mmCIF file of C-alpha atoms and ligand atoms in Angstrom:
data_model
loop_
_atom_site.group_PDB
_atom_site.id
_atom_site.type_symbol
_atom_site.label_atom_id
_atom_site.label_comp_id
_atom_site.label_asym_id
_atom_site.label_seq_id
_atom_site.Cartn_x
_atom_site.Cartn_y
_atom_site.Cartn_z
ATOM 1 C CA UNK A 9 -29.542 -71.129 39.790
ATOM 2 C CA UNK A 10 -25.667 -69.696 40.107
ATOM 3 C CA UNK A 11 -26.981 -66.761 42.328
ATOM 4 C CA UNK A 12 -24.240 -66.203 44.738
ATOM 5 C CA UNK A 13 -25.699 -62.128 45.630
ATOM 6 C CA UNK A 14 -29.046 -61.809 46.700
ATOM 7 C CA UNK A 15 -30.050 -58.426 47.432
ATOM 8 C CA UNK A 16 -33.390 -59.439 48.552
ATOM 9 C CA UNK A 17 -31.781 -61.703 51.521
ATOM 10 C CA UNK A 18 -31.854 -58.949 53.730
ATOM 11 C CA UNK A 19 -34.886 -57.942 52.826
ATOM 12 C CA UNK A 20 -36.749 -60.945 53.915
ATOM 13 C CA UNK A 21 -37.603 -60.033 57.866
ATOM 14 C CA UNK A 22 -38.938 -57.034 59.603
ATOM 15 C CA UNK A 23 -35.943 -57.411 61.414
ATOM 16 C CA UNK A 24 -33.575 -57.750 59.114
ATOM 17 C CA UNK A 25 -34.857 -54.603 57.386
ATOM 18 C CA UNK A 26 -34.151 -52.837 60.715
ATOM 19 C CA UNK A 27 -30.842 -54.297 61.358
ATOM 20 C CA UNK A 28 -29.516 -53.454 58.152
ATOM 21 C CA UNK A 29 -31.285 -49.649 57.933
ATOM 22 C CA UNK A 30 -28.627 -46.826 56.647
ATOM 23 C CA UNK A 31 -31.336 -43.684 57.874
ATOM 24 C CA UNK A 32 -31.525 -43.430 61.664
ATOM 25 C CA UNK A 33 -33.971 -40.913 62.464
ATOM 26 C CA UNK A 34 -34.453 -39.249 66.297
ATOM 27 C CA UNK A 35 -37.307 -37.155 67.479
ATOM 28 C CA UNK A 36 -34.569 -34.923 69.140
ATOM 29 C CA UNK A 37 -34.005 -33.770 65.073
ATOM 30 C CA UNK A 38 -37.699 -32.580 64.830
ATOM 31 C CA UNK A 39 -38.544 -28.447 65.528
ATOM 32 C CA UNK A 40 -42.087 -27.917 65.198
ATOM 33 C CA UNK A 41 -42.905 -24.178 63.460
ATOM 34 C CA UNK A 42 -46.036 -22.636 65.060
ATOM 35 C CA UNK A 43 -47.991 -19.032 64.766
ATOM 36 C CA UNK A 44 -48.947 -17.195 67.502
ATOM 37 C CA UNK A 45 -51.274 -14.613 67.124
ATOM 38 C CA UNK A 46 -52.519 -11.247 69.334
ATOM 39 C CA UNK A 47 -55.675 -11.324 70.939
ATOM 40 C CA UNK A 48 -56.980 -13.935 72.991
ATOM 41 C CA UNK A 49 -59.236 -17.192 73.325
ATOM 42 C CA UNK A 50 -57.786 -17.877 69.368
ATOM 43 C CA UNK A 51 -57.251 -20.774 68.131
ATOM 44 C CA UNK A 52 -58.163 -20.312 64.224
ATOM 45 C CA UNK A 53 -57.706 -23.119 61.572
ATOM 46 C CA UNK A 54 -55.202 -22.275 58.660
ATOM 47 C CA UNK A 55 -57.854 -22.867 55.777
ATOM 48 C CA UNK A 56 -54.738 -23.827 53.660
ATOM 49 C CA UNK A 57 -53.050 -25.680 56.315
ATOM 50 C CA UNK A 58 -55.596 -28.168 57.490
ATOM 51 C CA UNK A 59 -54.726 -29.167 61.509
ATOM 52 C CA UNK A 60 -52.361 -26.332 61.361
ATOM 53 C CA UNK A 61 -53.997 -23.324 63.648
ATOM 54 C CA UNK A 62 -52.654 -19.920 64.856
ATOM 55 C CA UNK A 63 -53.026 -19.432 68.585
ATOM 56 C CA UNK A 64 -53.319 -16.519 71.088
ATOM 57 C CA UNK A 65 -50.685 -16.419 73.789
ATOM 58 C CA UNK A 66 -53.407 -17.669 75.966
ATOM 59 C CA UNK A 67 -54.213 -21.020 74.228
ATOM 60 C CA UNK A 68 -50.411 -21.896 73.088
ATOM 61 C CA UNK A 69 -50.314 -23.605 76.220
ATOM 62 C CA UNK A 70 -52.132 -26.565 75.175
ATOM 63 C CA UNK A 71 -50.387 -26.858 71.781
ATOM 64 C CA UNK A 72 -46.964 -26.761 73.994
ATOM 65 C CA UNK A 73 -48.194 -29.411 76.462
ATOM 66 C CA UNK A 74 -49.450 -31.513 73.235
ATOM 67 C CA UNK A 75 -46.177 -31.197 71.861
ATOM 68 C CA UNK A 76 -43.986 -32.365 74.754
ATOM 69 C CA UNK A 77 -46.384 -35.591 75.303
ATOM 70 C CA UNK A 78 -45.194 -36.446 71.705
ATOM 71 C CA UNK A 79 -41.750 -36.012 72.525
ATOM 72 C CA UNK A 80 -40.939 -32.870 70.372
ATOM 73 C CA UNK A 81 -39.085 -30.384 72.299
ATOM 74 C CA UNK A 82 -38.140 -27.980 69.905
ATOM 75 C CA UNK A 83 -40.402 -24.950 68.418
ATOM 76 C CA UNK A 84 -39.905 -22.278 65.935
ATOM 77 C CA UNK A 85 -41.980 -19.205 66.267
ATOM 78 C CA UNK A 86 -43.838 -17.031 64.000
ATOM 79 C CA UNK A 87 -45.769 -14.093 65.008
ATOM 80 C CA UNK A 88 -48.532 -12.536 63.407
ATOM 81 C CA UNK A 89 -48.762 -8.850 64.624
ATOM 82 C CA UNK A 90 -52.057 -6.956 63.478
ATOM 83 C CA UNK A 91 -50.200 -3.666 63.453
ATOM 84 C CA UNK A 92 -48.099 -3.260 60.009
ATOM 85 C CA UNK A 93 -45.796 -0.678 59.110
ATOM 86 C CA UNK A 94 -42.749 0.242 56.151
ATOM 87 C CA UNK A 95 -39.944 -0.594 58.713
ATOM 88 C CA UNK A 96 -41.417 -3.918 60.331
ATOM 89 C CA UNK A 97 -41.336 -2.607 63.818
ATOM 90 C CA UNK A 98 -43.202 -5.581 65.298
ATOM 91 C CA UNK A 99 -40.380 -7.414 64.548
ATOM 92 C CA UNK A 100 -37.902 -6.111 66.776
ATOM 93 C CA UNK A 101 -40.469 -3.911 69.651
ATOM 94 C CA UNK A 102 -39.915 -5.298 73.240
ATOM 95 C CA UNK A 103 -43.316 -6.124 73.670
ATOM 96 C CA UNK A 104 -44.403 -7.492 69.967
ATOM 97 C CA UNK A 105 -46.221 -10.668 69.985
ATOM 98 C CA UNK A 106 -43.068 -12.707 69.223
ATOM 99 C CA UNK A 107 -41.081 -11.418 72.197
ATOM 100 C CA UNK A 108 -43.840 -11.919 74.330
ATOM 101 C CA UNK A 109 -44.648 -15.878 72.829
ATOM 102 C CA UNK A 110 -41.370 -16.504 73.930
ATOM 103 C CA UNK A 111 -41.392 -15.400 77.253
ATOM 104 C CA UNK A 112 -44.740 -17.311 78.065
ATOM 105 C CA UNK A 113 -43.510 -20.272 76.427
ATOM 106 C CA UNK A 114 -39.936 -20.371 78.073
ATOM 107 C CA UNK A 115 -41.859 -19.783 81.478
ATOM 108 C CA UNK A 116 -44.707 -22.306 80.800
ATOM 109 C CA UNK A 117 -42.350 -24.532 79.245
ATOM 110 C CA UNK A 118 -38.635 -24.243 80.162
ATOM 111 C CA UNK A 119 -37.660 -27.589 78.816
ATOM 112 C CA UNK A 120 -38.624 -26.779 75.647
ATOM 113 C CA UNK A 121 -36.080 -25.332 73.172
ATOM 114 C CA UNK A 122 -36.704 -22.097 71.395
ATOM 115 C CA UNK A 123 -35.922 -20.740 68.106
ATOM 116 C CA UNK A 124 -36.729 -17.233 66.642
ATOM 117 C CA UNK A 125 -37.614 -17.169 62.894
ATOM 118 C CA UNK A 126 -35.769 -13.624 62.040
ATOM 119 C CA UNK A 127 -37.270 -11.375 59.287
ATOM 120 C CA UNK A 128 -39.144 -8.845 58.975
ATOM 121 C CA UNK A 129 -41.978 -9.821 56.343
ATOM 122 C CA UNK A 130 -44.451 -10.758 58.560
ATOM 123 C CA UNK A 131 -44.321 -6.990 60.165
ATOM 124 C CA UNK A 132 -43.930 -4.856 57.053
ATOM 125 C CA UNK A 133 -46.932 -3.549 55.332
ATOM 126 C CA UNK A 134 -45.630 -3.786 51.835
ATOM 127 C CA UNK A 135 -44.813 -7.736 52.969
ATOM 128 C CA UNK A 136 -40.674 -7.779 51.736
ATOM 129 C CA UNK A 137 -38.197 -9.059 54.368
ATOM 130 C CA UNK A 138 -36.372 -5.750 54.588
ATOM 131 C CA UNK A 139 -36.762 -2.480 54.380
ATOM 132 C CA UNK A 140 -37.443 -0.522 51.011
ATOM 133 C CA UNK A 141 -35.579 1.983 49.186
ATOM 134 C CA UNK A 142 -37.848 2.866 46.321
ATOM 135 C CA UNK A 143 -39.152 -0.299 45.044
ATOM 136 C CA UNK A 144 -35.584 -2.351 45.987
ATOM 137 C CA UNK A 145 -35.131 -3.892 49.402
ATOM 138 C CA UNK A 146 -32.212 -1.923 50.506
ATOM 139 C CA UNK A 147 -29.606 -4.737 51.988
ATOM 140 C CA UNK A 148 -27.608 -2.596 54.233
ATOM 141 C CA UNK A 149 -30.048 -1.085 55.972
ATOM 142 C CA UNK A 150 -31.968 -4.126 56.356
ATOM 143 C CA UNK A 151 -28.915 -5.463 58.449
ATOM 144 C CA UNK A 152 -29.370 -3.317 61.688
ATOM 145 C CA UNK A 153 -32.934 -4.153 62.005
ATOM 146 C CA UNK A 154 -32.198 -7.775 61.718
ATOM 147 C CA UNK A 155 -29.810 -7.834 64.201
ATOM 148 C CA UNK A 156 -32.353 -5.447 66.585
ATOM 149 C CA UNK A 157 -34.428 -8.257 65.704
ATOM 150 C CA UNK A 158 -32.587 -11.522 66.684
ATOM 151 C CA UNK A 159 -31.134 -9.402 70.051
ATOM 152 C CA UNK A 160 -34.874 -9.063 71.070
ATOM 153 C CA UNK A 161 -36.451 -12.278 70.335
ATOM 154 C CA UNK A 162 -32.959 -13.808 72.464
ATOM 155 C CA UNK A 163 -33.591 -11.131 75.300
ATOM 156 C CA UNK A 164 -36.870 -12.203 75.360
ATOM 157 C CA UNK A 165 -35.879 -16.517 76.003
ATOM 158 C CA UNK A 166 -35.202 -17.485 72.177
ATOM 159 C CA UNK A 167 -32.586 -20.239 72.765
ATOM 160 C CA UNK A 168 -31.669 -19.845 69.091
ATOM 161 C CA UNK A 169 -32.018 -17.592 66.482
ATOM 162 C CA UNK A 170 -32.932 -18.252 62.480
ATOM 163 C CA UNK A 171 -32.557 -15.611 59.982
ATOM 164 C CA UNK A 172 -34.958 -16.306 56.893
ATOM 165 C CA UNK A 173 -34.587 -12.743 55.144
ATOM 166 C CA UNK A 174 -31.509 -13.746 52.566
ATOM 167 C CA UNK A 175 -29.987 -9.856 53.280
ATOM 168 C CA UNK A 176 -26.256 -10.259 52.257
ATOM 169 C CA UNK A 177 -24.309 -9.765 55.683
ATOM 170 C CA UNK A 178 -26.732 -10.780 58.503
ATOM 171 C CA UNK A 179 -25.367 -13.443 59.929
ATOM 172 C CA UNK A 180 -22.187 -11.240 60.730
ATOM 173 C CA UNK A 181 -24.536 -8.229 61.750
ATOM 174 C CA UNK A 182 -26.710 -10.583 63.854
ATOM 175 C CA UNK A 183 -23.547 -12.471 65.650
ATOM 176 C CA UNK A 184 -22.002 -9.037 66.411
ATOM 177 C CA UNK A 185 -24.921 -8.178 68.025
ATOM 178 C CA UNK A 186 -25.565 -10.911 70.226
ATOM 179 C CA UNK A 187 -21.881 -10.745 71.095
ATOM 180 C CA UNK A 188 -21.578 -7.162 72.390
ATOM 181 C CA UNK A 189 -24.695 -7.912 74.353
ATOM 182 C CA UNK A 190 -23.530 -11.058 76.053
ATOM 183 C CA UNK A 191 -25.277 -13.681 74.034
ATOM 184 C CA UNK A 192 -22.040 -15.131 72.289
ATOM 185 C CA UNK A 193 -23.053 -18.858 73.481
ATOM 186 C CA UNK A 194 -26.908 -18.325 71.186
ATOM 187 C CA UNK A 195 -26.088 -20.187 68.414
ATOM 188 C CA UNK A 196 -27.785 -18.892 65.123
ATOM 189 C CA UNK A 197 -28.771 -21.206 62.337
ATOM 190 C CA UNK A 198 -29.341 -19.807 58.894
ATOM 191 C CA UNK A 199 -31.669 -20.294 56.295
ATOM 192 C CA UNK A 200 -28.249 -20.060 53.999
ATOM 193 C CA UNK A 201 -29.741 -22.183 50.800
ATOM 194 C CA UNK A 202 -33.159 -20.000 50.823
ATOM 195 C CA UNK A 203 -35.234 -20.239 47.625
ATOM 196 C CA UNK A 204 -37.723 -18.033 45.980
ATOM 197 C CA UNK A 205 -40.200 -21.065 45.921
ATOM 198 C CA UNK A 206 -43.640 -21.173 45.333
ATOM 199 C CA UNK A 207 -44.344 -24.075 48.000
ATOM 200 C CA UNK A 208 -44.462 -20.983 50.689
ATOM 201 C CA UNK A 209 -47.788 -20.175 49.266
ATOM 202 C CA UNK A 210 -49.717 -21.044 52.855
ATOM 203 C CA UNK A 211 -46.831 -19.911 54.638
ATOM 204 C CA UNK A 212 -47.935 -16.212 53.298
ATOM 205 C CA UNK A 213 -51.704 -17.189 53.694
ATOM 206 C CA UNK A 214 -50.966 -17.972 57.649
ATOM 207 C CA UNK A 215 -48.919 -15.009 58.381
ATOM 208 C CA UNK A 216 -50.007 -12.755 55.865
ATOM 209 C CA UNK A 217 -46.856 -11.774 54.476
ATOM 210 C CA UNK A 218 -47.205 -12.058 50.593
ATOM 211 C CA UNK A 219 -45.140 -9.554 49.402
ATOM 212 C CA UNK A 220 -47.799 -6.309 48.514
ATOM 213 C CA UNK A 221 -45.673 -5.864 45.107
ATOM 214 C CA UNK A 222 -43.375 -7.959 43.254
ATOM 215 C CA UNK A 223 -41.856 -11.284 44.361
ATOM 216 C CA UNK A 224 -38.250 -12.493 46.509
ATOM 217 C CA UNK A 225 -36.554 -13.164 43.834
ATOM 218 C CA UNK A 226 -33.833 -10.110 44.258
ATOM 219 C CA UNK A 227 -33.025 -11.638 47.345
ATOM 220 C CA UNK A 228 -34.024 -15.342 47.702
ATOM 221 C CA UNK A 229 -32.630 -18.135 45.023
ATOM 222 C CA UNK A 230 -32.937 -19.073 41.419
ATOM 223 C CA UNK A 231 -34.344 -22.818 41.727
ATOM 224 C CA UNK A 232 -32.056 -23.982 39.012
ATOM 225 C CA UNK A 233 -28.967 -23.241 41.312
ATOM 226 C CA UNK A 234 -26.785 -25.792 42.171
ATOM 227 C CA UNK A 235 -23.603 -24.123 42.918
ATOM 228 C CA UNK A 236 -24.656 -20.906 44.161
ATOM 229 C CA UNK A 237 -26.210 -23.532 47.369
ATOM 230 C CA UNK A 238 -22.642 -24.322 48.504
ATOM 231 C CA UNK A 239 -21.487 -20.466 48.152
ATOM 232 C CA UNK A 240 -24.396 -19.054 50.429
ATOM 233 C CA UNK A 241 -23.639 -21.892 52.780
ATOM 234 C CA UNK A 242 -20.109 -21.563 52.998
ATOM 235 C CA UNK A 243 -20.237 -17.763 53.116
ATOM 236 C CA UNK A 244 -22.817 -18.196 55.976
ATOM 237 C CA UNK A 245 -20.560 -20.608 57.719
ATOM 238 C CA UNK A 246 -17.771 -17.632 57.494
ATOM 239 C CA UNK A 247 -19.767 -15.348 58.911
ATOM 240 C CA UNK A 248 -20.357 -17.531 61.931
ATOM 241 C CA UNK A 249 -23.778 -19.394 61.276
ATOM 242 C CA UNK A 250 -23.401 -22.340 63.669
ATOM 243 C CA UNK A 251 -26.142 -24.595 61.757
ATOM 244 C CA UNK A 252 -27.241 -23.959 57.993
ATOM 245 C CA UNK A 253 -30.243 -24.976 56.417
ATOM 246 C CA UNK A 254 -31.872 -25.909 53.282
ATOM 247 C CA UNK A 255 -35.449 -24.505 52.262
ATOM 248 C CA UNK A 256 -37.943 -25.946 50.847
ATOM 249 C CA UNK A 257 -36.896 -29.624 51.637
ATOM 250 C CA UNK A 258 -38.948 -32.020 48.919
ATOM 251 C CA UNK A 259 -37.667 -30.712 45.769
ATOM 252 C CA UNK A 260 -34.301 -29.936 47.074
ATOM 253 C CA UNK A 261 -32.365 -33.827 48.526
ATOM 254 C CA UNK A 262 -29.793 -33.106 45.893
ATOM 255 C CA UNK A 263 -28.486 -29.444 47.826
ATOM 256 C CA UNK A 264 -28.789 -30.863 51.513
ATOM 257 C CA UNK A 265 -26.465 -33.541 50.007
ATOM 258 C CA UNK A 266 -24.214 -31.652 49.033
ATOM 259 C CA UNK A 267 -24.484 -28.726 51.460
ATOM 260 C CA UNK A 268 -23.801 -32.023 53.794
ATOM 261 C CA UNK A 269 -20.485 -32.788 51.698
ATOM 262 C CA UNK A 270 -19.111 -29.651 51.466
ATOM 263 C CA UNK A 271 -19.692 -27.950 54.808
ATOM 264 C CA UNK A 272 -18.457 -29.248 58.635
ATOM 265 C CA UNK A 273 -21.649 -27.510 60.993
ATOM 266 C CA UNK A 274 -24.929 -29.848 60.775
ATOM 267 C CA UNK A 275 -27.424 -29.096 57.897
ATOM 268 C CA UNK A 276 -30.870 -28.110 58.952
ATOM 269 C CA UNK A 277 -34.157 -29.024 55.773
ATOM 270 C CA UNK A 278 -37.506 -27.008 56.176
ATOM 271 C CA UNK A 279 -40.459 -29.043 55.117
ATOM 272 C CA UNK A 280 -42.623 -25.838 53.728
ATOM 273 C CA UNK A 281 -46.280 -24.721 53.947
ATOM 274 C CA UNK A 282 -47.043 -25.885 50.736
ATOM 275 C CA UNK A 283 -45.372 -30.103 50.673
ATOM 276 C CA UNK A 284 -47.436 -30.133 53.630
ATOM 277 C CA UNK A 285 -50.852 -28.704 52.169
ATOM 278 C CA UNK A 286 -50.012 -30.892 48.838
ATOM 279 C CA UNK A 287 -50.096 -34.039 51.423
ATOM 280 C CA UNK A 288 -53.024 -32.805 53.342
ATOM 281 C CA UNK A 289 -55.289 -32.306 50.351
ATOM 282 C CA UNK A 290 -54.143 -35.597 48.514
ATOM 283 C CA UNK A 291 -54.868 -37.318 51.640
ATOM 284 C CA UNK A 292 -57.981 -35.704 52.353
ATOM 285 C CA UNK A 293 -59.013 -36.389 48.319
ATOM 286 C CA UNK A 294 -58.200 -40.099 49.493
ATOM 287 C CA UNK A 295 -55.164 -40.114 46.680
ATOM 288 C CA UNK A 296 -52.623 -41.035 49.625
ATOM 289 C CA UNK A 297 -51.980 -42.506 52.439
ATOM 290 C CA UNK A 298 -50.941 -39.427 54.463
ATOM 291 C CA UNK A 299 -48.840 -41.450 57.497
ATOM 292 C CA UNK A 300 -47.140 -43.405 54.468
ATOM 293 C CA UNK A 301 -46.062 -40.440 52.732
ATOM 294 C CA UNK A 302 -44.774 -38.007 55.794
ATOM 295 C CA UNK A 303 -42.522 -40.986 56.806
ATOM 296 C CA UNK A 304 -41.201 -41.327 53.315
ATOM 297 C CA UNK A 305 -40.709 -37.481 52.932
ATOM 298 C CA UNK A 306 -38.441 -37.681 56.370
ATOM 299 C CA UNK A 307 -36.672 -40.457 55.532
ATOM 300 C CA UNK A 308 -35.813 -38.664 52.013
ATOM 301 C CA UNK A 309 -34.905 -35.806 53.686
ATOM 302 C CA UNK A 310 -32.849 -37.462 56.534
ATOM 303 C CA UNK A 311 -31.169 -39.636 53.760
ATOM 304 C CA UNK A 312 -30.140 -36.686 51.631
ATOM 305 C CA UNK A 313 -28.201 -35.480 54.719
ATOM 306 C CA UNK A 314 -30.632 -33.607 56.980
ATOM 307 C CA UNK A 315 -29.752 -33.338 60.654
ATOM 308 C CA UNK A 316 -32.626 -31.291 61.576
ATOM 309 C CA UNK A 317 -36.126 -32.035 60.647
ATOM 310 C CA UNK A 318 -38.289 -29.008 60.515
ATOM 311 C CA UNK A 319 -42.003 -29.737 59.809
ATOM 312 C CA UNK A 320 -45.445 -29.150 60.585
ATOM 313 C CA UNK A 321 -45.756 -32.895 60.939
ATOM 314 C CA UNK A 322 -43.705 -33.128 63.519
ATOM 315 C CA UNK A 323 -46.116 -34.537 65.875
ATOM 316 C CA UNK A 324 -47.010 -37.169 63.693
ATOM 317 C CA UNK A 325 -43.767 -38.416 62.720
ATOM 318 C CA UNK A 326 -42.732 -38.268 66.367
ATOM 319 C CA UNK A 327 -45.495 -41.128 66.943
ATOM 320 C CA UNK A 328 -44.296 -42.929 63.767
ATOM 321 C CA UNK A 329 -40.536 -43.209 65.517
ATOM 322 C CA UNK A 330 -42.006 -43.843 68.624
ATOM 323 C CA UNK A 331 -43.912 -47.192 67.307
ATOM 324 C CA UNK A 332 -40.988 -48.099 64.932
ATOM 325 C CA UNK A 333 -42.461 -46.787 61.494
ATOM 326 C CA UNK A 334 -39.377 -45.329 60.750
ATOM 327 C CA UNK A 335 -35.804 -44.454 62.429
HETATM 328 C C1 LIG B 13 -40.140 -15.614 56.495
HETATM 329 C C2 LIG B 13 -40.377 -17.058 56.285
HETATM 330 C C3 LIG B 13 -41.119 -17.700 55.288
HETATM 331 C C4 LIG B 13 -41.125 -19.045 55.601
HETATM 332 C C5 LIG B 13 -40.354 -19.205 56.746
HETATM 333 N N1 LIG B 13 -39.905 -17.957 57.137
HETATM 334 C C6 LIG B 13 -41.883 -17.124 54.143
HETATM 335 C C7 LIG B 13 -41.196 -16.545 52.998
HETATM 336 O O1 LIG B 13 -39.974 -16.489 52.898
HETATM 337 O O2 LIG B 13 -41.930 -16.073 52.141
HETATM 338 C C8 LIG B 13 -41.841 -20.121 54.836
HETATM 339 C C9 LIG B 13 -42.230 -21.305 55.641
HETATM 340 C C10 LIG B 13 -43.222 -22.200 54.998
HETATM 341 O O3 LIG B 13 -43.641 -22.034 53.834
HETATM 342 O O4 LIG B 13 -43.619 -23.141 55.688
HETATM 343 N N2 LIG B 13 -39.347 -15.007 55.541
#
């Protein structure tokens, strides 16, 4: 046989398969997103989430310490406040659950790095990410209570801030802000290439924050945008967002390609609520392998471009690196 090129010749050896890998993969790329919760002694399973829990400030402790045996040293935040009201005031109050998650963690923990999820869904009662004229989510006004919101969460030890609202204009507002109160080295990394997706469905279970009436989709993306992805990026980037990120992350390699190729700051990918209960529940069903899969969903998403991981199975994929299942 004439066969001069043999693909398969470096695909004969384990280590030949590593030598030749084109996806590197680092555990210093993974943020883990959390809930914390008021009250205390709570540690409460996400029924949609399976291994996914919401804690009290006084048992996030353990899921910190877990998290830095792994090796994952970054954490997003998401507070669930039990008070609710029209203009999300949880979301930006001194004291609210967030702020104070962050100053317990940065004291418990001060190694690990920090970054506040900013919107205010989770702390209105009508569930939208702004606030409301009528039965529209007015943009401008939404704006100063963003930017109340990032300045608190980074008075209170957020080492980074992440706006998930899709308000025209925040990152500007929110980078103003920091600036004219001394925080002009907090870098802020936007969810620029948000969609209106229906994999946030446990997401909204875990914090509560379905929207009372209607859905995003004045303010977060059409799904069957390609080109409207690299103008919220690069209008973000404008407007000073230091890192920009792609949301959900399964469905959507092709945009954190190209938001890759056509933007110079790294490219965050959020691997949602829902690809992870769609893995759990296959697994559980016995349909899947579930280690299998999560590496081959990070290795997608760190192929397509990704240089930040975000995922609920960060813990597990941090193990996977660590015995050479992937990276
Ligand atoms: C807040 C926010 C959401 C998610 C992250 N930040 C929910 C939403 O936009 O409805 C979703 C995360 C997930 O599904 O894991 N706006």
């Amino acid at each position: 046989m004439e066969l001069i090129k043999r693909p398969r010749r470096l695909r004969g050896t384990e280590h030949l398969r590593r030598m030749v890998r084109e996806t590197r993969m680092d555990k210093s790329s993974l943020v883990y997103p959390m809930f914390v919760t008021e009250g205390s002694c709570i540690k409460e399973e996400i029924p949609s989430m399976p291994g996914q829990y919401r804690y009290s400030l006084d048992r996030m402790e353990e899921e910190l310490a877990r998290l830095c045996e792994v090796g994952v040293s970054s954490v997003m935040i998401f507070g669930i406040p039990v008070q609710k009201d029209e203009v999300g005031s949880g979301a930006y109050a001194q004291d609210g659950i967030v702020q104070r998650a962050f100053r317990k963690a940065k004291e418990l923990f001060p190694q690990i790095y920090l970054i506040g999820d900013v919107c205010l869904c989770e702390y209105t009662s009508h569930g939208h990410c702004g606030v409301l004229c009528g039965q529209e989510v007015d943009n401008d006004k939404t704006l100063e209570l963003l930017a109340k919101t990032a300045l608190s969460q980074v008075q209170a030890g957020a080492d980074m801030v992440a706006p998930s609202d899709m308000m025209d204009g925040r990152i500007l507002a929110i980078r103003k802000t920091l600036d004219e109160h001394g925080f002009e080295h907090v870098p802020i990394m936007s969810y620029a290439v948000k969609f209106a997706s229906a994999f946030y469905g446990p997401f909204r279970d875990a914090a509560g924050s379905a929207p009372a009436f209607g859905d995003r989709k004045s303010y977060q993306m059409d799904y069957h945008n390609r080109r409207e992805a690299w103008k919220e990026a690069a209008l973000d980037v404008e407007e000073g967002a230091d890192i920009v990120m792609v949301k959900p992350a399964m469905a959507y390699g092709d945009l954190i390609r190209e938001v890759k190729d056509r933007t110079n700051v790294p490219v965050a990918a959020y691997s949602v609520s829902g690809e992870y209960a769609m893995v759990k529940a296959a697994a559980q069903a016995g349909f899947i392998d579930e280690t299998s899969v999560i590496c081959e969903m990070a290795a997608g998403a760190y192929r397509a471009g990704t240089d930040i991981y975000i995922t609920y199975f960060a813990k597990e994929l941090a193990k996977c690196m660590d015995e050479g299942r992937i990276g």
